[in-house]
Short mmCIF file of C-alpha atoms and ligand atoms in Angstrom, two decimals:
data_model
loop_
_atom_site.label_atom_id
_atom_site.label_comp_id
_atom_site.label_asym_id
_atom_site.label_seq_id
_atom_site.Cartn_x
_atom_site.Cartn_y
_atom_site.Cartn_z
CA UNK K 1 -25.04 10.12 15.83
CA UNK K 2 -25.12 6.21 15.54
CA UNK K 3 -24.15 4.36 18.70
CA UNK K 4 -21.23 3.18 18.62
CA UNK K 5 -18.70 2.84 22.07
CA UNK K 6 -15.55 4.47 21.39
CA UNK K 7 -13.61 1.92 21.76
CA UNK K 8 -14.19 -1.27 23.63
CA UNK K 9 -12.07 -2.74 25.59
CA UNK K 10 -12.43 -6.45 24.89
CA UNK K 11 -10.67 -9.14 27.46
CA UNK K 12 -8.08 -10.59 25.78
CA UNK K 13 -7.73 -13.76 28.16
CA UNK K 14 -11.06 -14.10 28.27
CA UNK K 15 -11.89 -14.05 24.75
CA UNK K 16 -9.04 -17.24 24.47
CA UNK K 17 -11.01 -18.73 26.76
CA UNK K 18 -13.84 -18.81 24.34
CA UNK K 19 -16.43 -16.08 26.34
CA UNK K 20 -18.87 -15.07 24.16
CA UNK K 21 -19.95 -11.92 24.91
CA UNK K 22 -16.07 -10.68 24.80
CA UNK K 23 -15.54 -12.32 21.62
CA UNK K 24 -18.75 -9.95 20.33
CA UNK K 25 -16.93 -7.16 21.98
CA UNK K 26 -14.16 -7.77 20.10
CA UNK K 27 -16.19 -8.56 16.57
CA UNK K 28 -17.94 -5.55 16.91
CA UNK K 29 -15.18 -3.09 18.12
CA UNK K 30 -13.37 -5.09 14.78
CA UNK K 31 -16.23 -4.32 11.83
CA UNK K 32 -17.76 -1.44 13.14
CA UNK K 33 -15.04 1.17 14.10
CA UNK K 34 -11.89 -1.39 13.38
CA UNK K 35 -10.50 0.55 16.49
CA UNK K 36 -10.09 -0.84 20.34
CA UNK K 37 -8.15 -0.51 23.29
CA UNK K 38 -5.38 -3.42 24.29
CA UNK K 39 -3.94 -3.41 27.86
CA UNK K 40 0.09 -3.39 27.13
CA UNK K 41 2.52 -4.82 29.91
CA UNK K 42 3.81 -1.82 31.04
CA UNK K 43 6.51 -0.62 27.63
CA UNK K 44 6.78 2.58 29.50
CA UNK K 45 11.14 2.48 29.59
CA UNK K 46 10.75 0.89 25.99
CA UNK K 47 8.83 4.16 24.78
CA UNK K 48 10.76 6.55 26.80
CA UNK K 49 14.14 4.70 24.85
CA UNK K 50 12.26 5.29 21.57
CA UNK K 51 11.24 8.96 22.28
CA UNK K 52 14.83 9.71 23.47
CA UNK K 53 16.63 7.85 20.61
CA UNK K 54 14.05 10.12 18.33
CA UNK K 55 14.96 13.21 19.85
CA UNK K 56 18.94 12.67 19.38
CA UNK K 57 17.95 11.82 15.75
CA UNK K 58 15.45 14.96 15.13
CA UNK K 59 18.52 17.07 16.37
CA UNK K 60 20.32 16.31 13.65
CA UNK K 61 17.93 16.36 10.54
CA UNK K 62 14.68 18.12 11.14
CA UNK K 63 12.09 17.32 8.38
CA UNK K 64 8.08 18.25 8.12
CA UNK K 65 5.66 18.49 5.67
CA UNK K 66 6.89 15.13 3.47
CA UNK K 67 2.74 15.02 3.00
CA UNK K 68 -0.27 16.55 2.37
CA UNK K 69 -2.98 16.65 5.18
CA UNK K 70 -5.98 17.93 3.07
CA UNK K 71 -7.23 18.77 -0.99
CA UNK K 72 -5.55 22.56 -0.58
CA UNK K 73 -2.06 20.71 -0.33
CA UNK K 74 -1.69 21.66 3.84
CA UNK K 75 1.69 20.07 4.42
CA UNK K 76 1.85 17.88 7.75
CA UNK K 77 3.55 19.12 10.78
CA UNK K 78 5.48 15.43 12.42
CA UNK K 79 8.66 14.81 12.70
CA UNK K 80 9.06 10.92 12.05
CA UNK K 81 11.89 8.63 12.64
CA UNK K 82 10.85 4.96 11.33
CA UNK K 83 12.49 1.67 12.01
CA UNK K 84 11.76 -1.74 9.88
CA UNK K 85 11.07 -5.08 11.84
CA UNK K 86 13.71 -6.83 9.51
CA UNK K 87 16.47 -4.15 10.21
CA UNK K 88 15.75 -4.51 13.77
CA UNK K 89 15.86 -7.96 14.08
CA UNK K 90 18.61 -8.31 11.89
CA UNK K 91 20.75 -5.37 14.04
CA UNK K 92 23.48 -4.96 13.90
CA UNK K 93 23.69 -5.91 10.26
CA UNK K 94 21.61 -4.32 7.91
CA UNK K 95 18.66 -5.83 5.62
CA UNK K 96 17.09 -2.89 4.22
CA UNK K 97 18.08 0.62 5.14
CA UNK K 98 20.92 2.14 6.58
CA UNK K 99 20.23 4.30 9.85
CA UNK K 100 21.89 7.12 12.00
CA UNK K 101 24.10 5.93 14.83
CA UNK K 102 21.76 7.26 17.30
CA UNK K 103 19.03 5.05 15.92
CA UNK K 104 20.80 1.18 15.93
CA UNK K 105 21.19 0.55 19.51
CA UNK K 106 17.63 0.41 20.13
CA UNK K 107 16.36 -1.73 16.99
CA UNK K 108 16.78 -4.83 18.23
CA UNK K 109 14.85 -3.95 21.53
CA UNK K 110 10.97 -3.57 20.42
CA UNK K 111 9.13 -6.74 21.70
CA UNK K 112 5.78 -6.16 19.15
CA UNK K 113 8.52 -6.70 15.91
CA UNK K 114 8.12 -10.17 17.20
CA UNK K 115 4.35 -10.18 16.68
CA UNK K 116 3.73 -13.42 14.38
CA UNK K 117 0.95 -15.04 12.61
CA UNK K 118 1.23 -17.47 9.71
CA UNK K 119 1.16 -14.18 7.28
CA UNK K 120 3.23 -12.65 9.25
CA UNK K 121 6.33 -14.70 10.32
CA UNK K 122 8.80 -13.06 12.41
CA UNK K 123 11.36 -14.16 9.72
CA UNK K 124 9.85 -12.99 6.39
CA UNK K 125 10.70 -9.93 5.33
CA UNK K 126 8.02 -7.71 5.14
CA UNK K 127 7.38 -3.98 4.81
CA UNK K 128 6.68 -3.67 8.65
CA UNK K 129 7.96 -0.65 10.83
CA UNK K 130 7.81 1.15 13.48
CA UNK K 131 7.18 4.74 12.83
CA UNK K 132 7.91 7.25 15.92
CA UNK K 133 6.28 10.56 15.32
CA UNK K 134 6.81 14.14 17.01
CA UNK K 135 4.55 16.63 16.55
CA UNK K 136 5.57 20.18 17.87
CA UNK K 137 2.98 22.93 19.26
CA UNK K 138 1.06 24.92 16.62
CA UNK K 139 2.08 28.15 16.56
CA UNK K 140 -0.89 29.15 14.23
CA UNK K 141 -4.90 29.72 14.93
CA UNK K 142 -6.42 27.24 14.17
CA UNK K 143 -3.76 24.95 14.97
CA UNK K 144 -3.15 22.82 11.74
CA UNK K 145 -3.99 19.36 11.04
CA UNK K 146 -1.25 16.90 12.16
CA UNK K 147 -1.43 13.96 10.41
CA UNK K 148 -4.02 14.20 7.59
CA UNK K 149 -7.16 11.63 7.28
CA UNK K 150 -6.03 8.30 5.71
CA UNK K 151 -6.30 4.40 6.92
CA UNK K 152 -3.47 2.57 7.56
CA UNK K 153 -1.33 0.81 5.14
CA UNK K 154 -1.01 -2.80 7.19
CA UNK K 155 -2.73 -5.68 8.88
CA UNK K 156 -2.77 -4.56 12.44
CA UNK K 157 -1.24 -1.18 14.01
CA UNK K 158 -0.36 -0.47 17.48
CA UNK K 159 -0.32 3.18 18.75
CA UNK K 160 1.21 4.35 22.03
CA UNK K 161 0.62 8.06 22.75
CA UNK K 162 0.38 9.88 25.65
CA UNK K 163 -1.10 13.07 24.71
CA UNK K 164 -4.72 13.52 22.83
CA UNK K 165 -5.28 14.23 18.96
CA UNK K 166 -6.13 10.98 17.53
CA UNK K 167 -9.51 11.05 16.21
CA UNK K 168 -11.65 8.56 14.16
CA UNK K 169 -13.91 9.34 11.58
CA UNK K 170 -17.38 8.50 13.07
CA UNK K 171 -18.57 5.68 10.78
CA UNK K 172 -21.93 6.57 8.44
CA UNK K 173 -21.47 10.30 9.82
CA UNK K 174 -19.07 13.26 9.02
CA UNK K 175 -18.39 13.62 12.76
CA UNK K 176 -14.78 13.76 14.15
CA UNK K 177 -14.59 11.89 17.54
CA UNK K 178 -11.29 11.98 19.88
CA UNK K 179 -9.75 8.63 21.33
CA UNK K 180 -8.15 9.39 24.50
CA UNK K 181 -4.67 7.52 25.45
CA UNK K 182 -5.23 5.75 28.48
CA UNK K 183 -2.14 4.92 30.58
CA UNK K 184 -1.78 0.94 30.20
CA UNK K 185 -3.33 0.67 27.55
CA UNK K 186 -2.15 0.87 23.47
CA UNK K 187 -4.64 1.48 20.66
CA UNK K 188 -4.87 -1.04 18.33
CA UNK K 189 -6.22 -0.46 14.74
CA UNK K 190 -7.28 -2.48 12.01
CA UNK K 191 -5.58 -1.37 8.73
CA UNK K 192 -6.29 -1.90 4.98
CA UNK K 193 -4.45 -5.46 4.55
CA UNK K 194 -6.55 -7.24 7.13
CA UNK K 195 -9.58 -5.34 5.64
CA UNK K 196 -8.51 -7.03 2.23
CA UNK K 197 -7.97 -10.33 3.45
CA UNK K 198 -10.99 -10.58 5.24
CA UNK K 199 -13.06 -9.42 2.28
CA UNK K 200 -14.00 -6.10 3.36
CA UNK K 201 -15.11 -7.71 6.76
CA UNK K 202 -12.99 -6.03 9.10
CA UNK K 203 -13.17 -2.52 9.11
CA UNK K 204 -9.95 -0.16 8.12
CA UNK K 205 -11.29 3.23 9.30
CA UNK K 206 -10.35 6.55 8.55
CA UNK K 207 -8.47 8.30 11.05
CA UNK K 208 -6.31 11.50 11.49
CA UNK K 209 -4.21 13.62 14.02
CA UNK K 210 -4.98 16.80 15.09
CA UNK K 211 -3.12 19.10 18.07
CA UNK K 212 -3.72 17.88 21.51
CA UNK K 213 -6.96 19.81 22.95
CA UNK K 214 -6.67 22.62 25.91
CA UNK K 215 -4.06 22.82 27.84
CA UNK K 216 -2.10 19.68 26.24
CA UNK K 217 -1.61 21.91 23.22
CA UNK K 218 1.65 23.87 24.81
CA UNK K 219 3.46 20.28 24.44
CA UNK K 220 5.45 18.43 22.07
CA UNK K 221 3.31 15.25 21.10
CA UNK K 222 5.32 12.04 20.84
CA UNK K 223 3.83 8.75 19.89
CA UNK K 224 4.71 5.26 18.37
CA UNK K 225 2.88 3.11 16.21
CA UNK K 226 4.21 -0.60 15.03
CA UNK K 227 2.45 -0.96 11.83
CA UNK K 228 2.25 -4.65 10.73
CA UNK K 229 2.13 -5.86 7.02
CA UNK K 230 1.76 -9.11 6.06
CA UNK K 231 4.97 -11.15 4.78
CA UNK K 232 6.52 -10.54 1.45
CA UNK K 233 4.93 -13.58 -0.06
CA UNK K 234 1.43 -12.58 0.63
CA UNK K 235 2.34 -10.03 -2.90
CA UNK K 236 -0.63 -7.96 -4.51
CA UNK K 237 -0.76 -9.01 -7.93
CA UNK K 238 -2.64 -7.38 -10.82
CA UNK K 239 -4.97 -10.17 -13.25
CA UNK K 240 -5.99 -8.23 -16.10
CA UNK K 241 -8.72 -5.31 -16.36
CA UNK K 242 -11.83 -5.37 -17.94
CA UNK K 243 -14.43 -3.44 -18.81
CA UNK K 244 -18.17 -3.76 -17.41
CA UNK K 245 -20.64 -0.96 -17.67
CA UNK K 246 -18.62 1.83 -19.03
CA UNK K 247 -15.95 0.97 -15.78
CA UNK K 248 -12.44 -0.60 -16.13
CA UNK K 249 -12.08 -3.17 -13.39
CA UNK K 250 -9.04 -4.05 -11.79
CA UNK K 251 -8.74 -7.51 -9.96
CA UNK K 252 -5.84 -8.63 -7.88
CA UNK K 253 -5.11 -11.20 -5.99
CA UNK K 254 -3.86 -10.49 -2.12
CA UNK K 255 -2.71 -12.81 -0.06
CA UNK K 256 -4.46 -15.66 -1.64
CA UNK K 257 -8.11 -13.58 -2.16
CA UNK K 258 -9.20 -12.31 -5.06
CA UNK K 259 -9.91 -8.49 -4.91
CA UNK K 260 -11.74 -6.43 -7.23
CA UNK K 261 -10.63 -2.61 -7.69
CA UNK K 262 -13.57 -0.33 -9.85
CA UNK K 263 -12.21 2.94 -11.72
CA UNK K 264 -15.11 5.34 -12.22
CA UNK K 265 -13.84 6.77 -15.27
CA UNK K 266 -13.61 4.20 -18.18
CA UNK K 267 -10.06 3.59 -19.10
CA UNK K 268 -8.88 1.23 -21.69
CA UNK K 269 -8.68 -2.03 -20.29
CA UNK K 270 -4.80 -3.70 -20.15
O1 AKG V 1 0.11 9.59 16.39
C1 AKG V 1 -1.00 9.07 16.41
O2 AKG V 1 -1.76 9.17 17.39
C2 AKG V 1 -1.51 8.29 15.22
C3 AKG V 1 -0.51 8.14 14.11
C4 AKG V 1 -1.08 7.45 12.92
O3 AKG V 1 -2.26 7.40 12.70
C5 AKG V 1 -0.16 6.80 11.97
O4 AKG V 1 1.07 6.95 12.09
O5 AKG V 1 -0.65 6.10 11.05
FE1 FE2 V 2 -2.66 5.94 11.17
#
């Protein structure tokens, strides 16, 4: 298997501070599993007030199985309740969506929506959200796949669980590998935006959510996850396709880079 730690735990202060061997933790915890371990200030009442304002909201509209987790068509098994950064900072009137009563009185209270770099200002709209996800006990052997494999959608994600069933692909291998919640500590993941903008760099890995292992299985599994996405003017925008070597080739531009998309199959250029 190749060696990779799983995940580092780079020092934040320290790597400010310019310290070289944690700003190589960090680089290589960023482009070779794109996965690491961030000590939070203690959002324990903040998740608790998420969890409980999910629960009211699952009582009234259960849904599963919006997606597929593998090529047979498997649907998933969460419950989700999400909650956009510009609703929430712009509670109690509405930018985007309309929500459940049970959901408004805590939008306005998640510190991360006011995460902010110059592509993502805390005022620009942007497709950013905070997704809180239930997942109930499998009732069937083997217990089905949560959350199929995918990457995330974003520039940064932050994941607060308390229970086990994340797991990472294993980069250059087929293996599966478990990354444990630790109390005090979020997961952070790098998603396919911040891949994109730094050219493939970065590292958006694949990653899926399977029921808890042992005895953690009898349990509901709550988590959150703040998924970041750059702001609205960073757009994706097609050039033009063209053909090279019996391939159409799409370019776009993200965010300022120019991005180069190849089809397989030929297709007639547009
Ligand atoms: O619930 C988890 O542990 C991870 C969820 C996840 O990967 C996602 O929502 O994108
Ligand atoms: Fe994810």
């Amino acid at each position: 298997m190749p060696s990779i730690n799983f995940p580092e735990f780079p020092d934040y202060p320290l790597v400010v501070e310019g310290n070289e061997a944690e700003i190589d933790k960090l680089w290589g915890a960023a482009t070779k599993l794109g996965f690491r371990y961030l000590k939070s200030r203690g959002p324990d009442d903040l998740l608790e007030g998420m969890f409980q304002m999910a629960r009211e909201t699952m009582l009234r509209r259960e849904a599963t199985g919006a997606n597929a987790v593998d090529a047979t068509g498997q649907p998933d098994t969460v419950e989700l309740v999400n909650v956009a950064k510009d609703d929430a900072l712009a509670w109690p009137k509405k930018a985007r969506h309309a929500y459940p009563s049970t959901v408004n009185p805590w939008n306005s209270n998640i510190p991360s929506f006011r995460y902010s770099t110059k592509r993502h200002l805390v005022d620009e709209y942007s497709g950013s959200e905070t997704h809180v996800i239930k997942n109930p006990p499998s009732p069937q052997e083997p217990p089905k796949v949560a959350i199929g494999a995918h990457t995330d959608f974003g520039s940064l994600s932050f994941l607060h669980n308390r229970l086990g069933g994340l797991q990472v692909l294993v980069p250059d291998s087929e293996d599966w590998q478990y990354i444990k919640p630790l109390p005090g500590h979020a997961i952070c993941n790098i998603g396919d935006a911040l891949a994109l903008f730094s050219g493939g760099i970065l590292r958006s890995n694949l990653h899926r959510v399977v029921p808890p292992p042992g005895w953690q299985a009898q349990f509901d599994r709550w988590s959150l996850v703040y998924l970041t996405r750059p702001g609205n003017s960073w757009f994706t925008r097609r050039v033009k396709n063209f053909r090279m070597k019996n391939r159409t080739v799409s370019p776009f531009i993200y965010g300022g880079i120019t991005c180069k998309l190849r089809h397989d199959r030929a297709r007639k250029p547009g």
